[in-house]
Tab-separated table of C-alpha atoms in Angstrom:
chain	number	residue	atom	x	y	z
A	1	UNK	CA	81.970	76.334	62.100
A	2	UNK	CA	84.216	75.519	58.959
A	3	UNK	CA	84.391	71.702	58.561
A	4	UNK	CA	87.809	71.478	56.714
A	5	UNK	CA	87.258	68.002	55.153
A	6	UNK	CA	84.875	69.352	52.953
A	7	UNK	CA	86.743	72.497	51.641
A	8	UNK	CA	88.493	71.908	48.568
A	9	UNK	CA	92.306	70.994	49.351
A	10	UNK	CA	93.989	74.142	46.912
A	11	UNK	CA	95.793	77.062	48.720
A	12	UNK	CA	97.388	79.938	47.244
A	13	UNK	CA	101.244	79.914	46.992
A	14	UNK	CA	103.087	82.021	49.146
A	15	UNK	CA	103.997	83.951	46.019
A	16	UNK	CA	99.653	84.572	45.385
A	17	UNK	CA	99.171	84.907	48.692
A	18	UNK	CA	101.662	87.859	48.673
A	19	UNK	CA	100.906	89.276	45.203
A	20	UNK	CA	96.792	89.764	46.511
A	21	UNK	CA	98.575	91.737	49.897
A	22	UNK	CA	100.335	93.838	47.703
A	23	UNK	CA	97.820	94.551	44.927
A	24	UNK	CA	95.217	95.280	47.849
A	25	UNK	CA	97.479	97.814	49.593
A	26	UNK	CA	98.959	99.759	46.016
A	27	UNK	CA	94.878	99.602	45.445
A	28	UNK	CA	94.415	101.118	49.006
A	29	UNK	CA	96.907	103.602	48.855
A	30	UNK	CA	96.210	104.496	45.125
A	31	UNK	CA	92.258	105.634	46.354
A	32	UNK	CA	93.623	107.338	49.239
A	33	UNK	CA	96.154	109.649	47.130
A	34	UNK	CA	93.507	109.928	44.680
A	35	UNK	CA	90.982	111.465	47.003
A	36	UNK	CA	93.931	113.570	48.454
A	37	UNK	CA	94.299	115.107	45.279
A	38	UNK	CA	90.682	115.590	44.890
A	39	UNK	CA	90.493	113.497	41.446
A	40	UNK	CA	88.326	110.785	43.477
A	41	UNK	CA	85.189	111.656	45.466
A	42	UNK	CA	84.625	110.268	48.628
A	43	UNK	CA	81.451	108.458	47.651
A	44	UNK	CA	83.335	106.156	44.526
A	45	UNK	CA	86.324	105.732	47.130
A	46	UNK	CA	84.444	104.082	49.371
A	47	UNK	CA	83.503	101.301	46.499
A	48	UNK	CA	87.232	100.389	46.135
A	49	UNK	CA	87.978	100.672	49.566
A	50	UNK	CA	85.722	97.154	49.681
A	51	UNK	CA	87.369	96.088	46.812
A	52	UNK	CA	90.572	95.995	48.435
A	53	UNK	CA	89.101	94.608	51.932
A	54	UNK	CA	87.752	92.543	49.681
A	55	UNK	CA	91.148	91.067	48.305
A	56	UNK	CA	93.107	91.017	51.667
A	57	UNK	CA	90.412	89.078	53.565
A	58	UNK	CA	90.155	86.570	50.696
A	59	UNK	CA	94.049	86.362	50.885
A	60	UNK	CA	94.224	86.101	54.425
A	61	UNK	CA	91.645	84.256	55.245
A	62	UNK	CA	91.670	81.285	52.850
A	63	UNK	CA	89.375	78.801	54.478
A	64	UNK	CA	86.991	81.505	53.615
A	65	UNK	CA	88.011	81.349	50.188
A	66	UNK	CA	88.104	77.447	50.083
A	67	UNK	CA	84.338	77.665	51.343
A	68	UNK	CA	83.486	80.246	48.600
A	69	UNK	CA	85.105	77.403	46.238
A	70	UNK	CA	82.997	74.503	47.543
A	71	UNK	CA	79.933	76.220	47.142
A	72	UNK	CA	80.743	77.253	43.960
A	73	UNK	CA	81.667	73.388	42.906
A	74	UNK	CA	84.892	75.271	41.662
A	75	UNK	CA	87.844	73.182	41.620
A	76	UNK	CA	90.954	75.852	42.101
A	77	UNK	CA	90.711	78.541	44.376
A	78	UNK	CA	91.410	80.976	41.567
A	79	UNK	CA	88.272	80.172	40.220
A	80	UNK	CA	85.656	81.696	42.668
A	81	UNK	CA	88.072	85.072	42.579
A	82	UNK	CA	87.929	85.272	38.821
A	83	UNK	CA	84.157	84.920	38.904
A	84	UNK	CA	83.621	87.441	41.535
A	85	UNK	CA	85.702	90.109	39.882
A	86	UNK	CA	83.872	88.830	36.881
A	87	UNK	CA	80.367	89.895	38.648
A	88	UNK	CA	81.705	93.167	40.587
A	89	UNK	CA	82.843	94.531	37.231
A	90	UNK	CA	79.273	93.969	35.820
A	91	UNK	CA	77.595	95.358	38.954
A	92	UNK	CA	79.960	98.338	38.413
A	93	UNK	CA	79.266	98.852	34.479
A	94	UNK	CA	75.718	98.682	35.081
A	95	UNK	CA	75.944	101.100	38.261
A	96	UNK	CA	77.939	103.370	35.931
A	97	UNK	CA	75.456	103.150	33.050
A	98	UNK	CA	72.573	104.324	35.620
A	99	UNK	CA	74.686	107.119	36.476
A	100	UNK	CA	75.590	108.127	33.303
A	101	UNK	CA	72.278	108.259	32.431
A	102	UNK	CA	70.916	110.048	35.250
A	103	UNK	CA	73.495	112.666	34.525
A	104	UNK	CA	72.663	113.021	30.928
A	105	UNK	CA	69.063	114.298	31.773
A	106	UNK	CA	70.299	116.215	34.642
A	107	UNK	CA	72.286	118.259	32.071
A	108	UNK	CA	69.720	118.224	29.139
A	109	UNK	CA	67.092	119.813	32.441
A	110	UNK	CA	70.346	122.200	33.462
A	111	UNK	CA	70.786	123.105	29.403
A	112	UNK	CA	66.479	123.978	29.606
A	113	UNK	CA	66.588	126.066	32.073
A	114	UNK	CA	69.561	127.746	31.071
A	115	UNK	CA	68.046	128.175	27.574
A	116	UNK	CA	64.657	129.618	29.199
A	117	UNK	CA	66.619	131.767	31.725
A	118	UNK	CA	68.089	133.438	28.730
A	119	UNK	CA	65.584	134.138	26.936
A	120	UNK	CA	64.066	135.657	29.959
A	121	UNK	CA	66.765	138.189	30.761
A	122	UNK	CA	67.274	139.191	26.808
A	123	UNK	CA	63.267	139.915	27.009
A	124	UNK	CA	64.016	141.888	30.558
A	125	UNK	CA	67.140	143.907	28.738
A	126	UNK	CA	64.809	144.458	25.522
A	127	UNK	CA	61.831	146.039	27.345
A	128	UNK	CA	64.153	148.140	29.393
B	1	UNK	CA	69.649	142.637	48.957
B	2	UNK	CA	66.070	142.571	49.240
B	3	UNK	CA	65.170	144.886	51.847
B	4	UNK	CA	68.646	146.849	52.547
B	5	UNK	CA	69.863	144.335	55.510
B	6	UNK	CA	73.421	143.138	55.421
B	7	UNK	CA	72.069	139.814	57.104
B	8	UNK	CA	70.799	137.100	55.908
B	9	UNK	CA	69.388	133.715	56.673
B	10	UNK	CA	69.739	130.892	54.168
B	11	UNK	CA	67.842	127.797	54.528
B	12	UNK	CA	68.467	124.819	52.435
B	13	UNK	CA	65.134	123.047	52.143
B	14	UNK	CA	63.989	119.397	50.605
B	15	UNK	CA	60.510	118.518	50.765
B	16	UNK	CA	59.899	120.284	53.551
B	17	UNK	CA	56.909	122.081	53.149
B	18	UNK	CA	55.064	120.945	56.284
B	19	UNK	CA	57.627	122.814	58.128
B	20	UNK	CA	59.690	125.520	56.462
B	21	UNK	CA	57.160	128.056	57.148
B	22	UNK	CA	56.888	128.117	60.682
B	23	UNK	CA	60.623	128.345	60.301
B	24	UNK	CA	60.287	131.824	58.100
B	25	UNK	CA	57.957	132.697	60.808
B	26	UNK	CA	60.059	132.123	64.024
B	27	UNK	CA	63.048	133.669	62.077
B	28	UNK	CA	61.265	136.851	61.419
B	29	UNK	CA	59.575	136.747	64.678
B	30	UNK	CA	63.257	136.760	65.831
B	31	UNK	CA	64.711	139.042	63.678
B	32	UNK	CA	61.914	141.648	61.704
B	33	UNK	CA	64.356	142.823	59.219
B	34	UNK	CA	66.503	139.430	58.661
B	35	UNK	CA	66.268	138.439	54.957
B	36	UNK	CA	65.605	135.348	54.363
B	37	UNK	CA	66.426	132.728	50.990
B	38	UNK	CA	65.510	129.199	50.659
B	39	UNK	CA	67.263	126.994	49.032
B	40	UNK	CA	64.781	124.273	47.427
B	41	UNK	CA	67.106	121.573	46.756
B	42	UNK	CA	64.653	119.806	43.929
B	43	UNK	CA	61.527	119.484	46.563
B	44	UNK	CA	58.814	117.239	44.700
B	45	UNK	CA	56.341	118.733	47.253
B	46	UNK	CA	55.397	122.494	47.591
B	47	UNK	CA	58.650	123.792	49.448
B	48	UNK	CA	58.932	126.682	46.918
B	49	UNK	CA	55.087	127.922	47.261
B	50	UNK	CA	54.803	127.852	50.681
B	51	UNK	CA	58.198	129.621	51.225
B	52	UNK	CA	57.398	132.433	49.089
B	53	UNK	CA	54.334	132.704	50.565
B	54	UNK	CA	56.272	132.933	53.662
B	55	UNK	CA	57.758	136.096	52.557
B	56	UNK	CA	61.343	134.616	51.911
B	57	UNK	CA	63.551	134.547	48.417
B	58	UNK	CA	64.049	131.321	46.748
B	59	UNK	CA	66.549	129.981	45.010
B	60	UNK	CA	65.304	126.480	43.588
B	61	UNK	CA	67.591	123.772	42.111
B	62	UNK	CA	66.326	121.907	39.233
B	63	UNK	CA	66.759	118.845	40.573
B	64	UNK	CA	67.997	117.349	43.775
B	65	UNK	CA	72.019	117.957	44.441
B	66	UNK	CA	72.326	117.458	48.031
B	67	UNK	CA	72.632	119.119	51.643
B	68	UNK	CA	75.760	120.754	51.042
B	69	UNK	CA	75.171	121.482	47.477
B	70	UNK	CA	72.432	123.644	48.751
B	71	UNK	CA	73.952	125.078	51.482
B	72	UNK	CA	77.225	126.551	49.052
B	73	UNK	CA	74.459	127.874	46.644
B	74	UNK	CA	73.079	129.734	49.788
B	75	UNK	CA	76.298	130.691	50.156
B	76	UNK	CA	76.810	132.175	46.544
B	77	UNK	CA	73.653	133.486	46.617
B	78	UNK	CA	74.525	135.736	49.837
B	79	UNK	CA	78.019	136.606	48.463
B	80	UNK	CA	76.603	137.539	45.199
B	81	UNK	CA	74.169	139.712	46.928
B	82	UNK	CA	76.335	141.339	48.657
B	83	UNK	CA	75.426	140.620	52.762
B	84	UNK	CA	78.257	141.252	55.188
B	85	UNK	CA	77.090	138.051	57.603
B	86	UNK	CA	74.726	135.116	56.558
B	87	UNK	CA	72.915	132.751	59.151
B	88	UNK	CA	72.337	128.867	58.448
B	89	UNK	CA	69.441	127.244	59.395
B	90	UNK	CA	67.661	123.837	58.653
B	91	UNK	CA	64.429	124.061	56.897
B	92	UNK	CA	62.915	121.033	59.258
B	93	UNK	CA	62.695	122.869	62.328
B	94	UNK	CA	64.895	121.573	64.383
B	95	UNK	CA	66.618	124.876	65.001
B	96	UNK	CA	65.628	127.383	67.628
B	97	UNK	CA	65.392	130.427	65.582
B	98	UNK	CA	64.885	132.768	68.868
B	99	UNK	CA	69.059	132.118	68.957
B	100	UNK	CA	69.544	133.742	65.412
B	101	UNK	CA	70.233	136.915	66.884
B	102	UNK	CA	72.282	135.868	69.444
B	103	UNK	CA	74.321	133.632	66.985
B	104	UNK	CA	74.610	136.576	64.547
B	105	UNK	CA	75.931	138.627	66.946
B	106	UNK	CA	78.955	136.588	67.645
B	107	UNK	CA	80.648	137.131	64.078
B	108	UNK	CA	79.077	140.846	64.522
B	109	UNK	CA	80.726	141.927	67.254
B	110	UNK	CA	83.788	140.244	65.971
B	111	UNK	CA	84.456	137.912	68.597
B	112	UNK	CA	84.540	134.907	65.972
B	113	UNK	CA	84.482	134.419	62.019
B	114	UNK	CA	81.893	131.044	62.624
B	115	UNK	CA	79.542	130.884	65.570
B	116	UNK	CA	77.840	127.620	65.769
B	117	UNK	CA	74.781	126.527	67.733
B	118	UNK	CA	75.764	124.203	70.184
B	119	UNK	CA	73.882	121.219	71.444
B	120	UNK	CA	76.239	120.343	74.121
B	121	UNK	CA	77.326	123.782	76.137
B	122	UNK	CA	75.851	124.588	79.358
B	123	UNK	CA	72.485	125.607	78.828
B	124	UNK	CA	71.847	123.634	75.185
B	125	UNK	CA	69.337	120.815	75.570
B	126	UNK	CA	70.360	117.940	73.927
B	127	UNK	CA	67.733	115.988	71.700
B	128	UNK	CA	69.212	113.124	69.482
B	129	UNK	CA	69.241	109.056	68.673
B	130	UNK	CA	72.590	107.194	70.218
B	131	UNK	CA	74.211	106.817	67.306
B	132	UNK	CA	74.220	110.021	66.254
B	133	UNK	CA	75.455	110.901	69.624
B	134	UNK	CA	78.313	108.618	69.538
B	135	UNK	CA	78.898	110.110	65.858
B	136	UNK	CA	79.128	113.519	67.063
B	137	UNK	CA	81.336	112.532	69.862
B	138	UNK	CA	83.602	110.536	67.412
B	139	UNK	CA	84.172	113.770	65.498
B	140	UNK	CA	85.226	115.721	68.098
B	141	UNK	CA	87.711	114.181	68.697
B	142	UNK	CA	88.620	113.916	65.551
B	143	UNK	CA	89.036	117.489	64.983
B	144	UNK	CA	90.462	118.032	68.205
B	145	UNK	CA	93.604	115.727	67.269
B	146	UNK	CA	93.831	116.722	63.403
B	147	UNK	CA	93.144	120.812	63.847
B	148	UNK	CA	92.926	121.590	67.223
B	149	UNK	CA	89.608	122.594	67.138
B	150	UNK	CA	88.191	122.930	70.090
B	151	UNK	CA	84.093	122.958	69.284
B	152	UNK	CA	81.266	120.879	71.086
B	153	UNK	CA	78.767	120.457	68.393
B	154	UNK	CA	81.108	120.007	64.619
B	155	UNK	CA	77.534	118.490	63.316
B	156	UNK	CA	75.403	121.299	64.016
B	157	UNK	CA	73.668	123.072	61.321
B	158	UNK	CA	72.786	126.446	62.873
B	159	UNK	CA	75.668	128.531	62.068
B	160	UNK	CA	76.705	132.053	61.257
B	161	UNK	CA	79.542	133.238	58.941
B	162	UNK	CA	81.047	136.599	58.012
B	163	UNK	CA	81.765	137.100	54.499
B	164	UNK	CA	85.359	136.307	54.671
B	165	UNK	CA	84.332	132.886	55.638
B	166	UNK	CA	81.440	132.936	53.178
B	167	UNK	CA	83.692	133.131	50.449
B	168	UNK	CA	85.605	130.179	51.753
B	169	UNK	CA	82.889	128.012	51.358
B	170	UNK	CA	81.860	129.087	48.013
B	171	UNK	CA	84.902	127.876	46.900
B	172	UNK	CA	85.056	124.466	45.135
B	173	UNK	CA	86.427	122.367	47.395
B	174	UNK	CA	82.858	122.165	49.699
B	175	UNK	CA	81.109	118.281	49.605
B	176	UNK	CA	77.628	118.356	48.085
B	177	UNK	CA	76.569	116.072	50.897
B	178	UNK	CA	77.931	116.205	54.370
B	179	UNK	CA	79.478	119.690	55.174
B	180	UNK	CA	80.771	118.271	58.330
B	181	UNK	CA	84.083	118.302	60.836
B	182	UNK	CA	86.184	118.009	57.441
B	183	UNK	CA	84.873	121.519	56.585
B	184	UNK	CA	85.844	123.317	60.155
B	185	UNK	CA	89.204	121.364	60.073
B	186	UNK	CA	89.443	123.195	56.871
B	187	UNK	CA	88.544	126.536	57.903
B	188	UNK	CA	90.589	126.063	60.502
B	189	UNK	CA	93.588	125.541	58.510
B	190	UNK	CA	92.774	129.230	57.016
B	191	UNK	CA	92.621	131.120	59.892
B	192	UNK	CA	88.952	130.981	60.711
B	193	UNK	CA	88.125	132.213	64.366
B	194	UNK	CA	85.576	129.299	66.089
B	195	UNK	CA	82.863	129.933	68.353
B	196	UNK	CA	80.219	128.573	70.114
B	197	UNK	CA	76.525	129.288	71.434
B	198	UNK	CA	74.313	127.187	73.586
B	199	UNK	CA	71.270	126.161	71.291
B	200	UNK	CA	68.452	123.542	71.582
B	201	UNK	CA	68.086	121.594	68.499
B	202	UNK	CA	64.679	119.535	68.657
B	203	UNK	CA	63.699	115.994	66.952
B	204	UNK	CA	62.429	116.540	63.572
B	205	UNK	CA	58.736	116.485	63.781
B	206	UNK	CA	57.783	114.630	60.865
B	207	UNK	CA	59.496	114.028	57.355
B	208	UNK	CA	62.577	111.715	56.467
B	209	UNK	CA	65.574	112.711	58.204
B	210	UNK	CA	69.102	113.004	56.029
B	211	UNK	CA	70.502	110.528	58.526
B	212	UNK	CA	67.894	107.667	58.481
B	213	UNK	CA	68.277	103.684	57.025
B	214	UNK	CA	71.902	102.603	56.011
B	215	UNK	CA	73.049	106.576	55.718
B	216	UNK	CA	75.015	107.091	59.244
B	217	UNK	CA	77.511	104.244	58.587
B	218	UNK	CA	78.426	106.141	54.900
B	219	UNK	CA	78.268	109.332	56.877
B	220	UNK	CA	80.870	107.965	59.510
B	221	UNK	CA	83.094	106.592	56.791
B	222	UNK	CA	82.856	110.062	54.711
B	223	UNK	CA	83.443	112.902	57.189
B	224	UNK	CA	86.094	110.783	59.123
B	225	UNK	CA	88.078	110.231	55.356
B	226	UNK	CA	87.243	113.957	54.459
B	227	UNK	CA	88.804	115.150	57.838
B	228	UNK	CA	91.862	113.543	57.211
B	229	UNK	CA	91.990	114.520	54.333
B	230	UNK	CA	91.482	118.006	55.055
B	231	UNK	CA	93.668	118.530	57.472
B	232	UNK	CA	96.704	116.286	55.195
B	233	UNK	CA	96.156	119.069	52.866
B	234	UNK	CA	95.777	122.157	55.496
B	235	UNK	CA	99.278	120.882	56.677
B	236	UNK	CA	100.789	120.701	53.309
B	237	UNK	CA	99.603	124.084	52.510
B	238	UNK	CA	101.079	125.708	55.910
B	239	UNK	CA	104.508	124.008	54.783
B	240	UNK	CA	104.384	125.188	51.735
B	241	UNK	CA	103.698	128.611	52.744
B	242	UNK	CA	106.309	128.739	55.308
């Protein structure tokens, strides 16, 4: 149960409230096309699908946001957004760096084999 | 080819080396003269030695690059090599493999371009958690409002293919995880004749399943998108070819 009295008293102008709809949905519908076109897989779609559910529930739902803000000790509601995004773009950078990573042995093993397989059919087309 | 057959069974395979033998077995129980590649998709357990011991081909990635991803390399692998018709099979045992010849048969004798192994038709027995179930039954529907297509089972993973259908596959466009619903709706789209065979698919008897922890609800989210997707694009290409 959300007691009210203790949320902090800042809503978002209609104008906010309106501009985090919109950004959601161009966010929404810029994955979807994206995907569509086959420039987006699935899997990293699904990460800025929850962006975007992300946005429209916290500009919906603002008492939500407002408890967010208490707990936070912030004092606007902006604030607790700004640090979130703040945090999700870390959590992405670092996912991102693991991934690259991963993929830069996968192609140095790939490259290997590649090399040894090579070497293998030059020796097969030498002996025959 | 390795022994002259145009057939071929292809079965992608991670850590499964408890099992994928008895699978070789049943298959050439079934079938003497089937041949028969594994996929290894990056096993860290002895897949690769017990399936050549086995008697089968195998092609082994050098590290893991998921289901599907092993599946399409079965795929270029039987294209490359020639076969008119390939069978899929799971390396886990699930599978009846006394039904490969029957399944087989169906894209023989021309009567379909895909035959899959149905859990659901009279006379499959039916051997899977709830939520899988209500997955299954999800996608059916799904298919049957975006493609028409008709099928019980869209999840199953004992299939047969002609080569036409085969080359489909191998295209790009194939996911390197979940070959699903968004992959018929696609064949669909290209003319590919669907049919269906009673088969009993059996819980896996030991190892980690593909589906297990947190994976369904991705899996939901991924094949439903993919479908949509699919069939967006199968409509778009029909208009465009009109």
């Amino acid at each position: 149960m959300i007691d009210t009295s203790q949320l902090v008293p800042l809503q978002l102008t209609p104008l906010q409230q309106a501009a985090a709809i919109v950004a959601a949905t161009l966010l929404f519908v810029s994955i979807l096309v994206l995907i569509y076109r086959r420039r987006l897989g699935e899997n990293y779609g699904a990460m800025w699908f929850l962006v975007g559910l992300v946005t429209l529930i916290a500009a919906i739902w603002q008492d939500g946001l407002r408890l967010v803000a208490r707990a936070l000790d912030a004092v606007t509601l902006t604030a607790p957004l700004f640090l979130l995004s703040i945090l999700f773009l870390t959590a992405i950078a670092v996912h991102f760096s693991v991934k690259l990573s991963e993929q830069a042995q996968q192609v140095k093993k790939l490259a290997q084999e590649v090399a040894l397989l090579r070497e293998q059919a030059e020796l097969k087309e030498d002996s025959a | 080819m390795a022994s002259g057959s145009s057939e071929v069974a292809i079965i992608p395979a991670l850590n499964e080396a408890q099992r994928v033998g008895a699978v070789i077995a049943d298959l050439r129980k079934a079938m003497p003269g089937l041949d028969v590649v594994v996929v290894n998709d990056g096993s860290s357990d002895d897949t690769e030695g017990v399936a050549r011991r086995a008697g089968a081909t195998v092609v082994s990635h050098p590290y893991r690059l998921g289901y599907g991803a092993a599946l399409q390399t079965g795929y270029l692998y039987a294209l490359r090599s020639g076969y008119a018709r390939a069978l899929q099979i799971d390396g886990d045992g699930q599978h009846d493999a006394s039904l490969a010849p029957q399944l087989l048969a169906v894209v023989r004798n021309g009567r379909a371009d895909i035959a899959l192994g149905s859990r659901f038709l009279a006379g499959g027995k039916v051997a899977m958690p709830l939520t899988r179930r209500i997955g299954s039954a999800t996608l059916k529907r799904l298919g049957r409002v975006l493609a028409g297509i008709a099928c019980t089972d869209p999840t199953s993973g004992f299939r047969a293919f002609d080569r036409a259908t085969l080359a489909l596959l191998a295209s790009e466009d194939f996911p390197h995880d979940y070959p699903d619903m968004d992959v018929l709706i696609r064949l669909r789209f290209a003319g590919i004749r669907i049919a269906e065979i009673p088969a009993t698919v059996r819980e896996r008897s030991g190892g980690t399943s593909m589906h297990s922890g947190l994976r369904p609800l991705y899996y939901a989210y991924k094949v439903a998108l993919a479908s949509v997707m699919a069939a967006l694009r199968g409509r778009r290409a029909q208009r465009s070819s009109v």
